[in-house]
Amino acid sequence: MAGDVTFGFAEWAGPLMLVSGTNVTFNGNGHTLFGQGDLYWDGLGGNGGVTKPAPFIRVNNAGSFSNVRILNAPERSIAVKGSPVTISGITIDNSLGDLPNSRSNGLPAGHNTDGFGISNANNVIIQNSSVHNQDDCLAVNGGTNITFQNNVCVGGHGISIGSIASNVVVNNVHITGNTVMNNTNGLRIKTDATATASTVSNIVYTNNKLLGITQFGVLIDQSYPDTLGTPGTGVV
């Protein structure tokens, strides 16, 4: 990138940006992608209200994606399906969404503003990045050989495996050297209560620091979307 980019307001499904291909190198050179999420936020995220383009960025490329600032994503920030891909030096700043606005009925205006979401991707490295948001910092919904290392997560729901739906495989995930601050949860594995024929295995947590966690430091829960409800039996 040679400069900043501001995306105009429009109610549609998204994504606002797609990076796709083989051996693609994307370098933001420290520039900013302005999502103007403050024009969309209503405290509902993807659960109603204004239609919000999501994700902001879909990374489908094999290669690298680095050195860019994402400011005020309308909803989910980066969805990853590329294999193999290394993502580094990313700043996701949805901190303005912590505050209520005229449409959010006193709730934080930002909602469902996940940082990184991984599904059906293999050989993914996400490193040296920061996320301030109102949902999961990382959500691994499917994939193998995934590393999430040396990142900082502020204000959201923590680092999550899941939620795991039916017919999903998650294997060999390394969560290493991250700092999770002022999140509701620190490290979490969540599986849908109704999920069947899915497996979660070889999840390794090493040298992660949890500060100011308001609910659970570590949570393994098979009753999503409930918390500590009746567990399902379809994920092993």
PDB file of C-alpha atoms in Angstrom:
ATOM      1  CA  MET A   1       0.000   0.000   0.000  1.00  0.00           C
ATOM      2  CA  ALA A   2       1.166   3.501  -0.812  1.00  0.00           C
ATOM      3  CA  GLY A   3      -1.419   5.331   1.322  1.00  0.00           C
ATOM      4  CA  ASP A   4      -4.497   5.081   3.521  1.00  0.00           C
ATOM      5  CA  VAL A   5      -7.857   3.812   2.212  1.00  0.00           C
ATOM      6  CA  THR A   6     -11.320   4.848   3.459  1.00  0.00           C
ATOM      7  CA  PHE A   7     -14.288   2.618   2.593  1.00  0.00           C
ATOM      8  CA  GLY A   8     -17.634   4.310   1.972  1.00  0.00           C
ATOM      9  CA  PHE A   9     -20.802   3.453   3.873  1.00  0.00           C
ATOM     10  CA  ALA A  10     -23.155   0.917   2.269  1.00  0.00           C
ATOM     11  CA  GLU A  11     -25.422  -1.741   3.753  1.00  0.00           C
ATOM     12  CA  TRP A  12     -24.419  -5.029   2.101  1.00  0.00           C
ATOM     13  CA  ALA A  13     -22.962  -8.441   2.974  1.00  0.00           C
ATOM     14  CA  GLY A  14     -19.285  -7.697   2.239  1.00  0.00           C
ATOM     15  CA  PRO A  15     -16.393  -8.331   2.371  1.00  0.00           C
ATOM     16  CA  LEU A  16     -14.976  -4.864   1.862  1.00  0.00           C
ATOM     17  CA  MET A  17     -11.634  -6.287   0.733  1.00  0.00           C
ATOM     18  CA  LEU A  18     -10.511  -9.626  -0.697  1.00  0.00           C
ATOM     19  CA  VAL A  19      -6.930 -10.845  -1.052  1.00  0.00           C
ATOM     20  CA  SER A  20      -6.756 -14.067  -3.042  1.00  0.00           C
ATOM     21  CA  GLY A  21      -4.181 -15.997  -5.048  1.00  0.00           C
ATOM     22  CA  THR A  22      -1.014 -18.072  -4.814  1.00  0.00           C
ATOM     23  CA  ASN A  23       2.260 -16.713  -3.430  1.00  0.00           C
ATOM     24  CA  VAL A  24       0.723 -13.278  -2.902  1.00  0.00           C
ATOM     25  CA  THR A  25       2.621 -10.784  -0.733  1.00  0.00           C
ATOM     26  CA  PHE A  26       0.478  -7.987   0.699  1.00  0.00           C
ATOM     27  CA  ASN A  27       2.352  -5.282   2.615  1.00  0.00           C
ATOM     28  CA  GLY A  28       0.372  -2.373   4.012  1.00  0.00           C
ATOM     29  CA  ASN A  29       3.566  -0.435   4.791  1.00  0.00           C
ATOM     30  CA  GLY A  30       1.992   0.831   8.008  1.00  0.00           C
ATOM     31  CA  HIS A  31      -0.977   2.479   6.308  1.00  0.00           C
ATOM     32  CA  THR A  32      -4.581   2.400   7.552  1.00  0.00           C
ATOM     33  CA  LEU A  33      -7.766   0.852   6.196  1.00  0.00           C
ATOM     34  CA  PHE A  34     -10.688   2.910   7.538  1.00  0.00           C
ATOM     35  CA  GLY A  35     -13.851   0.803   7.759  1.00  0.00           C
ATOM     36  CA  GLN A  36     -16.062   3.577   9.171  1.00  0.00           C
ATOM     37  CA  GLY A  37     -17.621   1.078  11.543  1.00  0.00           C
ATOM     38  CA  ASP A  38     -18.933   3.933  13.663  1.00  0.00           C
ATOM     39  CA  LEU A  39     -21.477   4.596  10.883  1.00  0.00           C
ATOM     40  CA  TYR A  40     -22.784   1.006  11.187  1.00  0.00           C
ATOM     41  CA  TRP A  41     -22.468   0.149  14.859  1.00  0.00           C
ATOM     42  CA  ASP A  42     -25.747  -0.239  16.734  1.00  0.00           C
ATOM     43  CA  GLY A  43     -24.832  -2.694  19.490  1.00  0.00           C
ATOM     44  CA  LEU A  44     -26.263  -5.620  17.508  1.00  0.00           C
ATOM     45  CA  GLY A  45     -23.418  -6.708  15.247  1.00  0.00           C
ATOM     46  CA  GLY A  46     -24.628  -9.486  12.969  1.00  0.00           C
ATOM     47  CA  ASN A  47     -27.757 -10.098  15.052  1.00  0.00           C
ATOM     48  CA  GLY A  48     -29.903  -7.423  13.440  1.00  0.00           C
ATOM     49  CA  GLY A  49     -30.145  -3.711  12.854  1.00  0.00           C
ATOM     50  CA  VAL A  50     -27.986  -2.172  10.161  1.00  0.00           C
ATOM     51  CA  THR A  51     -26.601  -4.644   7.609  1.00  0.00           C
ATOM     52  CA  LYS A  52     -22.851  -4.617   8.166  1.00  0.00           C
ATOM     53  CA  PRO A  53     -20.326  -5.810   5.573  1.00  0.00           C
ATOM     54  CA  ALA A  54     -18.440  -8.743   7.082  1.00  0.00           C
ATOM     55  CA  PRO A  55     -15.719  -9.638   7.159  1.00  0.00           C
ATOM     56  CA  PHE A  56     -13.862  -6.405   6.555  1.00  0.00           C
ATOM     57  CA  ILE A  57     -11.051  -8.382   4.890  1.00  0.00           C
ATOM     58  CA  ARG A  58     -11.068 -11.942   3.588  1.00  0.00           C
ATOM     59  CA  VAL A  59      -7.563 -13.388   3.279  1.00  0.00           C
ATOM     60  CA  ASN A  60      -7.730 -16.313   0.859  1.00  0.00           C
ATOM     61  CA  ASN A  61      -4.182 -16.074  -0.429  1.00  0.00           C
ATOM     62  CA  ALA A  62      -1.227 -18.343   0.062  1.00  0.00           C
ATOM     63  CA  GLY A  63       1.696 -16.100   0.963  1.00  0.00           C
ATOM     64  CA  SER A  64       1.770 -13.222   3.431  1.00  0.00           C
ATOM     65  CA  PHE A  65      -0.378 -10.361   4.695  1.00  0.00           C
ATOM     66  CA  SER A  66       1.374  -7.775   6.842  1.00  0.00           C
ATOM     67  CA  ASN A  67       1.909  -4.289   8.231  1.00  0.00           C
ATOM     68  CA  VAL A  68      -1.508  -2.683   8.037  1.00  0.00           C
ATOM     69  CA  ARG A  69      -3.803  -0.936  10.522  1.00  0.00           C
ATOM     70  CA  ILE A  70      -7.523  -1.703  10.454  1.00  0.00           C
ATOM     71  CA  LEU A  71      -9.614   1.014  12.066  1.00  0.00           C
ATOM     72  CA  ASN A  72     -13.299   0.610  12.981  1.00  0.00           C
ATOM     73  CA  ALA A  73     -14.341  -2.564  11.197  1.00  0.00           C
ATOM     74  CA  PRO A  74     -18.144  -2.666  10.751  1.00  0.00           C
ATOM     75  CA  GLU A  75     -18.252  -6.214  12.151  1.00  0.00           C
ATOM     76  CA  ARG A  76     -15.702  -9.092  11.884  1.00  0.00           C
ATOM     77  CA  SER A  77     -12.256  -7.865  10.894  1.00  0.00           C
ATOM     78  CA  ILE A  78     -10.149 -10.543   9.149  1.00  0.00           C
ATOM     79  CA  ALA A  79     -11.384 -13.950   7.954  1.00  0.00           C
ATOM     80  CA  VAL A  80      -8.612 -16.366   6.992  1.00  0.00           C
ATOM     81  CA  LYS A  81      -8.992 -19.244   4.536  1.00  0.00           C
ATOM     82  CA  GLY A  82      -5.597 -19.049   2.825  1.00  0.00           C
ATOM     83  CA  SER A  83      -3.138 -21.945   3.068  1.00  0.00           C
ATOM     84  CA  PRO A  84      -0.283 -21.532   3.823  1.00  0.00           C
ATOM     85  CA  VAL A  85      -0.252 -17.911   4.946  1.00  0.00           C
ATOM     86  CA  THR A  86       1.689 -15.788   7.431  1.00  0.00           C
ATOM     87  CA  ILE A  87      -0.047 -12.733   8.897  1.00  0.00           C
ATOM     88  CA  SER A  88       2.054 -10.287  10.894  1.00  0.00           C
ATOM     89  CA  GLY A  89       2.284  -6.712  12.082  1.00  0.00           C
ATOM     90  CA  ILE A  90      -1.480  -6.124  12.002  1.00  0.00           C
ATOM     91  CA  THR A  91      -3.193  -3.558  14.232  1.00  0.00           C
ATOM     92  CA  ILE A  92      -6.963  -3.978  14.587  1.00  0.00           C
ATOM     93  CA  ASP A  93      -8.387  -0.977  16.436  1.00  0.00           C
ATOM     94  CA  ASN A  94     -12.095  -1.048  17.185  1.00  0.00           C
ATOM     95  CA  SER A  95     -11.649   0.661  20.554  1.00  0.00           C
ATOM     96  CA  LEU A  96     -14.248   3.305  19.693  1.00  0.00           C
ATOM     97  CA  GLY A  97     -16.810   0.493  19.720  1.00  0.00           C
ATOM     98  CA  ASP A  98     -16.406   0.145  23.491  1.00  0.00           C
ATOM     99  CA  LEU A  99     -18.554   3.253  23.871  1.00  0.00           C
ATOM    100  CA  PRO A 100     -22.340   3.446  23.368  1.00  0.00           C
ATOM    101  CA  ASN A 101     -23.780   5.583  20.604  1.00  0.00           C
ATOM    102  CA  SER A 102     -27.213   6.940  19.710  1.00  0.00           C
ATOM    103  CA  ARG A 103     -28.261   3.589  18.159  1.00  0.00           C
ATOM    104  CA  SER A 104     -26.968   1.096  20.734  1.00  0.00           C
ATOM    105  CA  ASN A 105     -29.402   1.599  23.647  1.00  0.00           C
ATOM    106  CA  GLY A 106     -26.635   2.208  26.149  1.00  0.00           C
ATOM    107  CA  LEU A 107     -24.631  -0.864  25.109  1.00  0.00           C
ATOM    108  CA  PRO A 108     -21.166  -0.777  23.564  1.00  0.00           C
ATOM    109  CA  ALA A 109     -21.784   0.192  19.957  1.00  0.00           C
ATOM    110  CA  GLY A 110     -19.370  -2.376  18.521  1.00  0.00           C
ATOM    111  CA  HIS A 111     -20.507  -6.018  18.539  1.00  0.00           C
ATOM    112  CA  ASN A 112     -19.273  -9.201  16.799  1.00  0.00           C
ATOM    113  CA  THR A 113     -16.077  -7.343  15.929  1.00  0.00           C
ATOM    114  CA  ASP A 114     -13.872 -10.469  15.966  1.00  0.00           C
ATOM    115  CA  GLY A 115     -10.209  -9.860  15.249  1.00  0.00           C
ATOM    116  CA  PHE A 116      -9.048 -12.953  13.345  1.00  0.00           C
ATOM    117  CA  GLY A 117     -11.343 -15.799  12.296  1.00  0.00           C
ATOM    118  CA  ILE A 118      -9.911 -19.003  10.812  1.00  0.00           C
ATOM    119  CA  SER A 119     -12.002 -21.620   9.040  1.00  0.00           C
ATOM    120  CA  ASN A 120     -10.947 -24.515   6.798  1.00  0.00           C
ATOM    121  CA  ALA A 121      -7.383 -23.202   6.637  1.00  0.00           C
ATOM    122  CA  ASN A 122      -4.120 -25.055   7.147  1.00  0.00           C
ATOM    123  CA  ASN A 123      -0.597 -23.890   7.952  1.00  0.00           C
ATOM    124  CA  VAL A 124      -1.523 -20.434   9.235  1.00  0.00           C
ATOM    125  CA  ILE A 125       0.761 -18.206  11.331  1.00  0.00           C
ATOM    126  CA  ILE A 126      -0.581 -15.018  12.950  1.00  0.00           C
ATOM    127  CA  GLN A 127       2.039 -13.094  14.882  1.00  0.00           C
ATOM    128  CA  ASN A 128       3.224  -9.770  16.283  1.00  0.00           C
ATOM    129  CA  SER A 129      -0.205  -8.154  15.992  1.00  0.00           C
ATOM    130  CA  SER A 130      -2.671  -6.350  18.265  1.00  0.00           C
ATOM    131  CA  VAL A 131      -6.458  -6.393  18.554  1.00  0.00           C
ATOM    132  CA  HIS A 132      -8.792  -4.095  20.518  1.00  0.00           C
ATOM    133  CA  ASN A 133     -12.355  -5.206  19.914  1.00  0.00           C
ATOM    134  CA  GLN A 134     -15.678  -6.424  21.358  1.00  0.00           C
ATOM    135  CA  ASP A 135     -15.586 -10.150  20.505  1.00  0.00           C
ATOM    136  CA  ASP A 136     -13.018 -12.926  20.088  1.00  0.00           C
ATOM    137  CA  CYS A 137      -9.463 -11.810  19.450  1.00  0.00           C
ATOM    138  CA  LEU A 138      -8.949 -15.091  17.610  1.00  0.00           C
ATOM    139  CA  ALA A 139     -11.633 -17.622  16.677  1.00  0.00           C
ATOM    140  CA  VAL A 140     -10.428 -20.908  15.188  1.00  0.00           C
ATOM    141  CA  ASN A 141     -13.527 -22.479  13.664  1.00  0.00           C
ATOM    142  CA  GLY A 142     -11.714 -25.115  11.622  1.00  0.00           C
ATOM    143  CA  GLY A 143      -8.223 -25.918  10.393  1.00  0.00           C
ATOM    144  CA  THR A 144      -4.901 -27.567  11.153  1.00  0.00           C
ATOM    145  CA  ASN A 145      -1.348 -26.459  11.897  1.00  0.00           C
ATOM    146  CA  ILE A 146      -2.206 -23.004  13.226  1.00  0.00           C
ATOM    147  CA  THR A 147       0.123 -20.773  15.258  1.00  0.00           C
ATOM    148  CA  PHE A 148      -0.990 -17.623  17.091  1.00  0.00           C
ATOM    149  CA  GLN A 149       2.036 -16.055  18.742  1.00  0.00           C
ATOM    150  CA  ASN A 150       3.288 -12.839  20.330  1.00  0.00           C
ATOM    151  CA  ASN A 151       0.016 -10.959  19.929  1.00  0.00           C
ATOM    152  CA  VAL A 152      -1.846  -8.558  22.236  1.00  0.00           C
ATOM    153  CA  CYS A 153      -5.626  -8.812  22.741  1.00  0.00           C
ATOM    154  CA  VAL A 154      -7.507  -6.004  24.509  1.00  0.00           C
ATOM    155  CA  GLY A 155     -11.144  -5.548  25.482  1.00  0.00           C
ATOM    156  CA  GLY A 156     -12.816  -8.508  23.796  1.00  0.00           C
ATOM    157  CA  HIS A 157     -13.801 -12.094  24.578  1.00  0.00           C
ATOM    158  CA  GLY A 158     -10.363 -13.719  24.520  1.00  0.00           C
ATOM    159  CA  ILE A 159      -8.549 -16.274  22.374  1.00  0.00           C
ATOM    160  CA  SER A 160     -11.011 -18.968  21.299  1.00  0.00           C
ATOM    161  CA  ILE A 161     -11.116 -22.330  19.635  1.00  0.00           C
ATOM    162  CA  GLY A 162     -14.622 -22.277  18.194  1.00  0.00           C
ATOM    163  CA  SER A 163     -17.344 -22.096  18.368  1.00  0.00           C
ATOM    164  CA  ILE A 164     -17.127 -25.559  16.843  1.00  0.00           C
ATOM    165  CA  ALA A 165     -20.083 -26.583  14.675  1.00  0.00           C
ATOM    166  CA  SER A 166     -20.754 -29.978  13.044  1.00  0.00           C
ATOM    167  CA  ASN A 167     -18.311 -31.825  10.764  1.00  0.00           C
ATOM    168  CA  VAL A 168     -15.313 -29.713  11.764  1.00  0.00           C
ATOM    169  CA  VAL A 169     -11.693 -30.670  12.417  1.00  0.00           C
ATOM    170  CA  VAL A 170      -9.350 -28.503  14.488  1.00  0.00           C
ATOM    171  CA  ASN A 171      -5.906 -30.001  15.054  1.00  0.00           C
ATOM    172  CA  ASN A 172      -2.438 -28.855  16.052  1.00  0.00           C
ATOM    173  CA  VAL A 173      -3.012 -25.299  17.245  1.00  0.00           C
ATOM    174  CA  HIS A 174      -0.269 -23.484  19.163  1.00  0.00           C
ATOM    175  CA  ILE A 175      -1.221 -20.403  21.209  1.00  0.00           C
ATOM    176  CA  THR A 176       2.092 -18.962  22.395  1.00  0.00           C
ATOM    177  CA  GLY A 177       3.440 -15.834  24.072  1.00  0.00           C
ATOM    178  CA  ASN A 178       0.281 -13.743  23.812  1.00  0.00           C
ATOM    179  CA  THR A 179      -1.018 -11.099  26.226  1.00  0.00           C
ATOM    180  CA  VAL A 180      -4.778 -10.964  26.844  1.00  0.00           C
ATOM    181  CA  MET A 181      -5.888  -7.830  28.719  1.00  0.00           C
ATOM    182  CA  ASN A 182      -9.292  -6.728  30.028  1.00  0.00           C
ATOM    183  CA  ASN A 183     -11.184  -9.452  28.173  1.00  0.00           C
ATOM    184  CA  THR A 184     -14.193 -11.379  29.472  1.00  0.00           C
ATOM    185  CA  ASN A 185     -12.279 -14.636  28.924  1.00  0.00           C
ATOM    186  CA  GLY A 186      -8.627 -15.473  28.545  1.00  0.00           C
ATOM    187  CA  LEU A 187      -8.267 -18.814  26.747  1.00  0.00           C
ATOM    188  CA  ARG A 188     -11.400 -20.654  25.663  1.00  0.00           C
ATOM    189  CA  ILE A 189     -12.538 -23.743  23.790  1.00  0.00           C
ATOM    190  CA  LYS A 190     -16.247 -23.564  22.949  1.00  0.00           C
ATOM    191  CA  THR A 191     -18.245 -26.174  21.064  1.00  0.00           C
ATOM    192  CA  ASP A 192     -21.861 -25.984  19.977  1.00  0.00           C
ATOM    193  CA  ALA A 193     -24.217 -28.000  22.160  1.00  0.00           C
ATOM    194  CA  THR A 194     -25.811 -29.460  19.013  1.00  0.00           C
ATOM    195  CA  ALA A 195     -22.584 -30.126  17.072  1.00  0.00           C
ATOM    196  CA  THR A 196     -21.886 -33.640  15.756  1.00  0.00           C
ATOM    197  CA  ALA A 197     -18.980 -35.437  14.069  1.00  0.00           C
ATOM    198  CA  SER A 198     -16.316 -32.868  15.000  1.00  0.00           C
ATOM    199  CA  THR A 199     -12.899 -33.195  16.633  1.00  0.00           C
ATOM    200  CA  VAL A 200     -10.643 -30.780  18.511  1.00  0.00           C
ATOM    201  CA  SER A 201      -7.154 -32.090  19.282  1.00  0.00           C
ATOM    202  CA  ASN A 202      -3.576 -31.083  20.044  1.00  0.00           C
ATOM    203  CA  ILE A 203      -4.305 -27.580  21.318  1.00  0.00           C
ATOM    204  CA  VAL A 204      -1.167 -26.258  23.043  1.00  0.00           C
ATOM    205  CA  TYR A 205      -0.994 -23.110  25.193  1.00  0.00           C
ATOM    206  CA  THR A 206       2.457 -21.806  26.167  1.00  0.00           C
ATOM    207  CA  ASN A 207       3.591 -18.681  28.047  1.00  0.00           C
ATOM    208  CA  ASN A 208       0.420 -16.634  27.623  1.00  0.00           C
ATOM    209  CA  LYS A 209      -0.265 -13.747  30.021  1.00  0.00           C
ATOM    210  CA  LEU A 210      -3.820 -12.975  31.194  1.00  0.00           C
ATOM    211  CA  LEU A 211      -4.524  -9.621  32.862  1.00  0.00           C
ATOM    212  CA  GLY A 212      -7.811  -8.122  34.062  1.00  0.00           C
ATOM    213  CA  ILE A 213      -9.999 -11.038  32.929  1.00  0.00           C
ATOM    214  CA  THR A 214     -13.571 -10.458  34.122  1.00  0.00           C
ATOM    215  CA  GLN A 215     -15.115 -13.960  33.832  1.00  0.00           C
ATOM    216  CA  PHE A 216     -13.004 -17.043  33.025  1.00  0.00           C
ATOM    217  CA  GLY A 217      -9.240 -17.231  32.738  1.00  0.00           C
ATOM    218  CA  VAL A 218      -9.509 -20.638  31.062  1.00  0.00           C
ATOM    219  CA  LEU A 219     -12.828 -22.097  29.887  1.00  0.00           C
ATOM    220  CA  ILE A 220     -13.644 -25.358  28.089  1.00  0.00           C
ATOM    221  CA  ASP A 221     -17.370 -25.438  27.380  1.00  0.00           C
ATOM    222  CA  GLN A 222     -19.473 -27.852  25.298  1.00  0.00           C
ATOM    223  CA  SER A 223     -22.774 -25.984  25.663  1.00  0.00           C
ATOM    224  CA  TYR A 224     -22.337 -22.963  23.368  1.00  0.00           C
ATOM    225  CA  PRO A 225     -24.169 -20.588  22.946  1.00  0.00           C
ATOM    226  CA  ASP A 226     -24.926 -21.155  26.636  1.00  0.00           C
ATOM    227  CA  THR A 227     -22.087 -20.917  29.132  1.00  0.00           C
ATOM    228  CA  LEU A 228     -21.778 -23.898  31.494  1.00  0.00           C
ATOM    229  CA  GLY A 229     -25.124 -25.214  30.278  1.00  0.00           C
ATOM    230  CA  THR A 230     -26.033 -28.757  29.252  1.00  0.00           C
ATOM    231  CA  PRO A 231     -23.035 -30.079  27.291  1.00  0.00           C
ATOM    232  CA  GLY A 232     -23.311 -31.725  23.920  1.00  0.00           C
ATOM    233  CA  THR A 233     -21.548 -34.993  23.116  1.00  0.00           C
ATOM    234  CA  GLY A 234     -20.808 -34.619  19.403  1.00  0.00           C
ATOM    235  CA  VAL A 235     -17.329 -33.059  19.630  1.00  0.00           C
ATOM    236  CA  VAL A 236     -14.356 -35.093  20.843  1.00  0.00           C
TER     237      VAL A 236
END
